[in-house]
Coordinates of C-alpha atoms and ligand atoms in Angstrom, one line a residue:
Chain A
M1 CA -6.0 14.6 -18.3
K2 CA -8.1 11.1 -20.2
V3 CA -8.5 8.4 -18.0
K4 CA -9.6 5.1 -19.3
I5 CA -10.6 1.6 -17.9
W6 CA -10.0 -1.3 -20.5
G7 CA -10.1 -4.6 -17.1
C8 CA -11.1 -3.8 -13.5
R9 CA -11.9 -7.5 -12.8
G10 CA -10.1 -8.9 -10.0
S11 CA -7.9 -12.5 -9.4
L12 CA -9.2 -14.2 -12.6
P13 CA -10.8 -12.7 -15.9
A14 CA -14.5 -13.5 -15.7
P15 CA -16.3 -13.3 -19.6
G16 CA -19.3 -14.6 -20.2
P17 CA -22.8 -13.0 -20.8
E18 CA -23.8 -12.2 -17.0
N19 CA -20.5 -9.7 -16.5
V20 CA -21.5 -7.5 -20.5
I21 CA -21.7 -4.7 -17.9
Y22 CA -19.4 -4.0 -15.4
G23 CA -16.9 -6.5 -17.8
G24 CA -14.3 -10.1 -17.4
N25 CA -11.4 -8.7 -18.0
T26 CA -9.1 -8.2 -15.1
S27 CA -7.2 -4.9 -14.3
C28 CA -6.1 -2.6 -16.8
V29 CA -6.1 1.6 -17.2
Q30 CA -5.6 4.2 -19.6
I31 CA -4.7 7.4 -18.9
T32 CA -3.7 9.9 -21.3
H33 CA -2.1 13.6 -21.5
G34 CA -1.8 15.2 -24.5
D35 CA 1.3 12.3 -26.4
T36 CA 2.1 10.8 -23.0
F37 CA 0.6 7.4 -23.4
I38 CA 0.7 6.2 -20.1
V39 CA -1.2 2.3 -19.3
L40 CA -1.4 1.2 -15.5
D41 CA -1.6 -2.6 -15.1
A42 CA -0.9 -5.1 -17.5
G43 CA -3.9 -7.2 -17.1
S44 CA -6.1 -9.1 -19.7
G45 CA -8.1 -5.2 -20.5
I46 CA -4.2 -4.6 -21.7
Q47 CA -5.1 -7.2 -24.8
R48 CA -8.6 -4.9 -26.1
L49 CA -6.4 -1.9 -25.5
G50 CA -3.6 -3.1 -28.0
K51 CA -5.3 -4.0 -30.5
Y52 CA -7.4 -0.7 -30.5
M53 CA -5.1 2.2 -29.5
N54 CA -4.0 4.6 -31.8
P55 CA -1.9 3.2 -34.0
N56 CA 0.4 6.4 -34.5
V57 CA 1.8 6.7 -30.6
K58 CA 5.4 5.5 -30.5
E59 CA 6.2 5.4 -26.8
I60 CA 4.5 3.7 -24.2
H61 CA 5.0 3.3 -20.6
I62 CA 3.9 0.2 -18.6
L63 CA 3.2 1.3 -14.6
L64 CA 2.6 -1.9 -13.0
T65 CA 1.6 -2.0 -9.3
H66 CA 2.6 -5.8 -8.6
L67 CA 3.4 -8.6 -10.2
H68 CA 0.5 -10.5 -9.4
I69 CA -0.6 -13.2 -12.3
D70 CA -3.9 -11.2 -12.6
H71 CA -2.1 -7.0 -13.4
M72 CA 0.6 -8.9 -15.9
M73 CA -0.9 -12.2 -17.4
G74 CA -2.2 -9.5 -20.5
L75 CA 0.9 -8.6 -21.3
G76 CA 2.2 -10.9 -23.4
F77 CA -0.3 -10.0 -26.0
F78 CA 0.4 -6.3 -26.2
L79 CA 0.4 -6.3 -29.7
P80 CA 3.0 -3.0 -30.0
L81 CA 5.6 -4.7 -28.0
Y82 CA 5.7 -6.9 -31.6
D83 CA 6.0 -3.6 -33.0
P84 CA 9.5 -2.5 -33.7
E85 CA 8.5 1.5 -33.9
V86 CA 7.3 1.3 -30.8
K87 CA 9.3 2.4 -26.8
V88 CA 7.3 0.7 -23.7
H89 CA 9.2 1.3 -21.1
I90 CA 7.5 -1.4 -17.7
W91 CA 8.0 0.6 -14.2
G92 CA 6.7 -1.8 -11.4
P93 CA 8.2 -2.3 -7.8
D94 CA 11.4 -2.9 -6.6
S95 CA 10.5 -6.2 -4.2
G96 CA 13.6 -6.0 -2.0
K97 CA 15.7 -9.4 -4.3
E98 CA 14.2 -10.5 -7.0
S99 CA 15.2 -7.8 -9.8
L100 CA 11.8 -6.6 -11.3
L101 CA 13.0 -6.6 -15.4
G102 CA 13.7 -11.0 -13.3
N103 CA 10.5 -11.4 -12.0
L104 CA 9.1 -10.6 -15.1
R105 CA 11.7 -12.4 -17.3
R106 CA 10.3 -15.4 -15.2
Y107 CA 6.8 -14.8 -16.3
F108 CA 8.4 -13.7 -20.7
S109 CA 9.8 -17.2 -21.2
P110 CA 8.5 -21.6 -20.6
P111 CA 7.1 -22.9 -19.8
L112 CA 4.8 -20.2 -19.3
F113 CA 4.5 -18.7 -22.1
P114 CA 6.8 -19.1 -25.6
V115 CA 8.2 -15.7 -26.2
T116 CA 11.8 -14.0 -24.1
F117 CA 12.0 -10.3 -24.2
S118 CA 14.5 -10.3 -25.9
E119 CA 13.5 -12.1 -29.2
L120 CA 11.1 -9.3 -29.0
P121 CA 12.3 -6.0 -31.6
H122 CA 13.3 -3.9 -28.4
H123 CA 13.8 -5.1 -25.6
P124 CA 10.9 -3.4 -23.8
V125 CA 13.5 -0.1 -20.5
I126 CA 12.9 -1.5 -17.0
H127 CA 12.3 1.1 -13.7
E128 CA 12.3 -0.2 -10.6
L129 CA 10.1 2.1 -8.4
S130 CA 9.7 2.4 -4.6
Q131 CA 8.5 5.3 -2.5
N132 CA 9.4 7.9 -5.8
T133 CA 8.3 10.9 -7.5
F134 CA 8.9 11.2 -11.4
S135 CA 7.4 12.8 -14.7
L136 CA 6.8 11.4 -18.1
G137 CA 5.7 14.5 -20.5
G138 CA 3.5 17.0 -18.1
L139 CA 2.6 14.1 -15.8
T140 CA 3.9 13.9 -12.1
I141 CA 3.7 10.7 -10.2
Y142 CA 3.8 9.9 -7.1
T143 CA 4.5 5.7 -5.9
D144 CA 4.3 4.2 -2.8
Y145 CA 4.5 0.4 -0.8
L146 CA 0.3 -0.5 -0.2
C147 CA -0.6 -3.3 2.4
H148 CA -1.2 -6.2 -0.3
P149 CA 0.7 -9.3 -0.3
G150 CA 3.6 -9.0 -1.8
A151 CA 5.8 -5.4 -2.8
T152 CA 3.1 -3.3 -4.4
L153 CA 3.0 -0.1 -5.0
G154 CA 0.0 2.4 -5.7
Y155 CA 0.1 5.2 -8.4
R156 CA -1.7 9.1 -8.3
I157 CA -0.9 10.9 -11.2
T158 CA -1.8 14.5 -11.4
D159 CA -1.7 17.1 -14.6
G160 CA -1.1 19.8 -12.0
K161 CA -4.9 20.6 -12.1
S162 CA -6.1 17.1 -12.0
T163 CA -6.0 13.7 -9.2
V164 CA -5.9 10.3 -9.8
A165 CA -4.8 7.9 -7.9
Y166 CA -5.3 4.3 -8.6
I167 CA -5.0 1.3 -5.9
P168 CA -6.1 -1.8 -7.5
D169 CA -5.1 -4.5 -4.7
H170 CA -4.7 -2.8 -1.5
E171 CA -6.5 -4.5 2.6
L172 CA -7.0 -1.6 4.0
G173 CA -8.3 -3.4 7.7
L174 CA -4.7 -4.7 7.8
G175 CA -3.0 -1.1 7.1
S176 CA -3.7 1.1 9.2
S177 CA -5.0 2.4 13.3
N178 CA -7.7 3.0 14.0
F179 CA -9.1 3.1 11.2
P180 CA -11.3 5.0 8.9
H181 CA -10.1 7.7 11.3
D182 CA -5.8 8.2 11.0
P183 CA -4.9 9.4 7.8
E184 CA -1.4 9.1 9.8
W185 CA -1.8 5.7 9.8
T186 CA -3.0 4.8 7.4
S187 CA -1.1 2.9 4.2
G188 CA -2.4 4.4 1.0
Y189 CA -3.1 7.4 1.8
E190 CA -0.8 9.0 0.7
I191 CA -1.6 8.3 -2.6
A192 CA -5.5 9.1 -2.5
K193 CA -5.5 12.4 -0.5
A194 CA -8.3 14.8 -2.1
A195 CA -8.0 12.5 -5.2
D196 CA -10.3 14.2 -8.1
L197 CA -10.4 10.4 -9.3
L198 CA -9.7 7.4 -6.7
L199 CA -9.8 3.8 -8.8
H200 CA -9.8 1.1 -5.2
D201 CA -10.0 -2.2 -4.1
A202 CA -13.1 -3.5 -3.4
A203 CA -13.2 -6.7 -3.4
Y204 CA -15.0 -8.2 -0.7
N205 CA -18.3 -7.2 1.2
S206 CA -17.8 -6.9 4.5
K207 CA -19.0 -10.7 5.6
E208 CA -16.2 -12.0 2.9
Y209 CA -14.2 -9.8 4.2
S210 CA -14.1 -11.1 7.8
T211 CA -13.4 -14.8 6.7
K212 CA -10.5 -13.3 3.9
I213 CA -7.9 -11.3 6.4
G214 CA -4.8 -11.4 5.3
W215 CA -5.5 -11.6 1.8
G216 CA -5.0 -8.4 0.5
H217 CA -8.1 -6.7 -0.4
S218 CA -10.2 -4.9 1.3
S219 CA -14.4 -4.3 1.3
V220 CA -16.3 -2.1 -0.2
R221 CA -17.3 -0.3 3.5
D222 CA -14.2 0.4 3.8
T223 CA -13.4 1.7 0.5
I224 CA -16.2 4.2 1.3
G225 CA -14.5 5.1 4.5
F226 CA -10.9 4.9 3.3
A227 CA -12.0 7.6 0.4
K228 CA -14.0 9.9 2.6
M229 CA -11.2 9.7 4.9
C230 CA -9.0 10.9 1.8
K231 CA -11.7 13.6 1.3
V232 CA -11.8 12.5 -3.0
K233 CA -14.1 14.0 -5.0
K234 CA -15.2 10.2 -7.1
L235 CA -15.0 6.9 -5.7
A236 CA -14.7 4.5 -8.4
L237 CA -14.8 0.2 -7.0
F238 CA -12.5 -2.0 -7.8
H239 CA -10.9 -5.3 -7.9
H240 CA -14.5 -6.5 -8.9
E241 CA -15.0 -11.0 -7.6
P242 CA -14.5 -13.3 -10.5
T243 CA -17.7 -14.8 -9.5
R244 CA -19.6 -11.2 -8.7
S245 CA -22.5 -11.4 -11.8
D246 CA -23.3 -7.7 -13.0
E247 CA -26.3 -8.1 -10.8
Q248 CA -25.0 -8.8 -7.7
I249 CA -22.3 -5.6 -8.0
N250 CA -25.5 -3.9 -8.4
H251 CA -27.3 -5.4 -5.6
L252 CA -23.5 -4.6 -3.8
L253 CA -23.6 -0.9 -4.1
D254 CA -26.5 -0.3 -3.7
T255 CA -26.5 -1.7 0.1
S256 CA -23.6 -0.2 0.8
L257 CA -24.5 3.8 0.4
R258 CA -27.8 2.5 2.4
N259 CA -28.2 5.0 4.8
Q260 CA -24.9 6.5 4.1
D261 CA -24.7 10.1 3.1
L262 CA -21.4 11.2 1.4
D263 CA -20.3 14.0 -0.1
F264 CA -19.3 12.2 -3.5
E265 CA -19.9 9.8 -5.7
V266 CA -19.0 6.8 -5.6
I267 CA -19.8 4.1 -8.5
M268 CA -18.9 0.5 -9.6
C269 CA -16.3 0.6 -11.6
A270 CA -17.3 -1.1 -15.6
E271 CA -15.0 -1.8 -18.5
G272 CA -15.5 0.4 -20.9
D273 CA -15.7 3.8 -18.5
V274 CA -14.2 6.6 -19.3
F275 CA -13.1 9.2 -17.3
E276 CA -11.8 13.1 -18.5
F277 CA -10.9 16.0 -16.5
Chain B
M1 CA 1.0 15.4 9.6
P2 CA 2.2 13.2 6.3
A3 CA 1.3 9.8 6.1
Q4 CA 3.9 7.0 8.3
P5 CA 6.0 4.3 5.9
L6 CA 3.8 1.3 5.1
E7 CA 6.4 -0.9 7.6
L8 CA 6.0 1.5 10.3
I9 CA 1.9 0.7 9.8
L10 CA 2.0 -3.0 10.2
A11 CA 4.1 -2.5 12.7
R12 CA 1.8 -0.9 14.9
Q13 CA -0.7 -3.0 14.0
F14 CA 1.7 -6.5 15.0
G15 CA 3.0 -4.5 18.4
D16 CA -1.0 -3.4 18.7
S17 CA -1.5 -7.6 18.6
L18 CA 1.4 -8.2 20.8
N19 CA 0.7 -8.9 24.8
M20 CA 4.7 -8.0 25.1
P21 CA 5.9 -4.2 25.5
V22 CA 6.4 -2.9 22.3
F23 CA 7.3 0.8 21.2
L24 CA 7.9 2.0 18.1
V25 CA 10.3 4.8 17.4
D26 CA 10.9 7.1 13.6
T27 CA 14.6 7.7 13.1
E28 CA 14.4 10.2 15.6
G29 CA 14.1 8.3 18.7
N30 CA 10.7 9.5 18.5
L31 CA 7.8 7.7 21.0
L32 CA 5.7 6.7 17.6
F33 CA 3.5 4.5 19.6
Y34 CA 3.3 1.9 22.9
N35 CA 1.0 -1.3 23.0
E36 CA -1.5 -1.6 26.2
P37 CA 1.2 -4.1 27.7
A38 CA 4.2 -0.9 27.5
E39 CA 1.0 1.2 28.8
E40 CA 2.6 -0.3 32.5
I41 CA 5.4 -0.1 32.1
F42 CA 5.1 4.0 31.3
G43 CA 2.6 4.3 33.6
L44 CA 1.1 6.2 31.2
R45 CA -2.3 5.7 28.7
F46 CA -1.7 6.0 24.8
N47 CA -4.9 7.2 24.6
E48 CA -4.5 9.7 26.4
T49 CA -0.4 10.7 25.6
G50 CA -1.2 9.7 21.9
G51 CA 3.0 9.6 20.9
M52 CA 5.5 11.7 22.2
R53 CA 8.3 14.0 21.2
L54 CA 12.1 12.1 21.5
E55 CA 13.3 15.0 24.9
E56 CA 9.5 14.2 26.2
W57 CA 9.5 10.4 26.5
A58 CA 12.7 11.0 28.2
T59 CA 11.5 12.6 31.1
I60 CA 9.5 9.6 31.4
F61 CA 11.2 6.9 30.8
K62 CA 15.0 7.2 32.8
P63 CA 16.3 3.5 33.0
V64 CA 18.5 3.1 35.8
D65 CA 21.6 0.1 36.9
V66 CA 20.9 -1.7 40.2
D67 CA 21.4 0.4 42.4
G68 CA 19.1 3.3 40.7
N69 CA 22.2 6.1 39.9
P70 CA 20.4 6.7 35.9
L71 CA 21.8 5.5 33.4
P72 CA 23.6 6.7 29.7
P73 CA 21.3 6.4 27.0
E74 CA 24.6 5.5 24.4
G75 CA 24.0 2.6 26.4
L76 CA 20.6 1.5 26.3
P77 CA 19.5 -0.7 23.8
L78 CA 17.1 1.4 21.2
V79 CA 19.2 4.1 21.3
K80 CA 22.5 1.4 19.9
T81 CA 19.8 0.5 17.4
L82 CA 19.7 4.2 16.6
T83 CA 22.7 5.4 16.0
T84 CA 23.8 2.2 14.0
R85 CA 21.0 0.4 12.5
I86 CA 21.6 -3.1 14.2
P87 CA 19.9 -4.7 16.5
A88 CA 21.0 -4.0 20.1
S89 CA 19.7 -5.8 23.4
G90 CA 20.2 -5.4 27.2
S91 CA 18.9 -5.5 30.9
F92 CA 18.1 -2.5 33.1
Y93 CA 15.7 -1.3 36.4
I94 CA 12.7 1.0 35.1
D95 CA 11.0 3.4 37.3
N96 CA 7.6 4.0 36.2
M97 CA 5.8 7.4 36.8
K98 CA 4.0 5.6 39.0
G99 CA 7.4 4.9 41.2
E100 CA 6.9 0.9 40.5
R101 CA 10.8 -0.8 39.7
Y102 CA 10.3 -3.4 37.0
F103 CA 13.3 -5.5 35.7
I104 CA 13.5 -5.7 32.7
S105 CA 15.0 -6.4 29.6
V106 CA 15.7 -4.6 25.6
T107 CA 14.8 -5.9 22.0
S108 CA 15.6 -3.5 20.0
V109 CA 15.9 -3.6 16.0
P110 CA 15.9 -1.7 13.2
V111 CA 12.9 -1.4 10.9
I112 CA 14.4 -1.7 7.3
G113 CA 12.5 -2.2 4.3
R114 CA 12.2 -2.2 1.3
A115 CA 14.3 -0.6 -1.5
N116 CA 16.5 -0.4 2.2
R117 CA 14.2 2.4 3.7
Y118 CA 14.9 2.7 7.1
S119 CA 11.7 4.3 9.4
G120 CA 12.5 3.9 12.7
A121 CA 13.1 0.4 15.1
M122 CA 11.1 -1.3 17.1
A123 CA 11.6 -2.0 21.0
M124 CA 10.3 -5.4 22.2
F125 CA 10.6 -5.3 26.4
W126 CA 10.5 -8.7 28.2
K127 CA 9.4 -7.8 31.8
T128 CA 11.1 -10.1 34.0
A129 CA 9.9 -9.1 37.5
S130 CA 8.1 -6.3 39.7
I131 CA 10.0 -5.3 41.8
Ligands
ZN1 ZN1 -5.3 -8.5 -8.5
ZN2 ZN1 -3.0 -9.0 -6.4

């Protein structure tokens, strides 16, 4: 299984000379395993993925965690959607009232976007998810709702040997009791437990989080505590604040790891990172 | 122990923040959580007991009528909600572990999450008086 990061910025694209290490594109992660081609979220990073991906891929599964704009703003700019040779599946959360298709159409229609789904060469195949386990090629995928405003899923993807957990938007501070000591009462635990790689929201430092409770994101400190509780092998901190420069992200990592005795690796996720298992 | 569904995790957080007694049970009626105000009704502390299986807490939580006669379980709001998945309410007396008798009103609601996932029920109590 190969994992490539095409965007790990949170909330809003943040291009600029101060953001060349971690990149400015919002959430988009490519996962490939044999012929299976999965894209986690359709943030602005999906535009470059569509441009540079292997043109021989004829079936693509886009797995959306939720429909906040930073996770789907790139969808209309994903070239394979306009290629009649390619079949695109879009998977995303069952939000209870409005259907996933209805929610997606709100974006794929004027005045937000000029092209509608019916104008594409193939209407994408829509799949609604809640708490599910399903297979794509040789990969098994487990999803469940997470603590984040609106219907939001996390994805646990395993090839039988290795596991990648993707939780880009998640508020641990609200979605837990007695944190970080009680996995049974912690949102996201079943997605992340014992993962070889956990990509997890770490938008804030602890001080920032104290003024943003309820906004749906986690502090770096909480995320490290969660990863420790889940016994992951590697943690890649994700969803960097759009205002945070490379220098500030490095500083945040340094200060967060000070005085920590961890038996797993912690990195700040960067656009272009590749992980292979 | 598998993690609880998000709806129950958030229900516990909500209950934990209230200054009125709250019980949280799973679909089988096992007591998952009770908050600090509910500790007074039980005469027990959650930190000491943790969650309790139905058989266990049914022996502790004994609703009675005005004359002290035990009430049949099927008439209790929480039991009604667990069997019908609809809200229920009622009032009765309760004797706690310390031998104190309270008159309480109870409202119970099922916890039904997105995609209609049914994961248990929440009961909120209103302690009218200590007798
Ligand atoms: Zn986001
Ligand atoms: Zn979000």
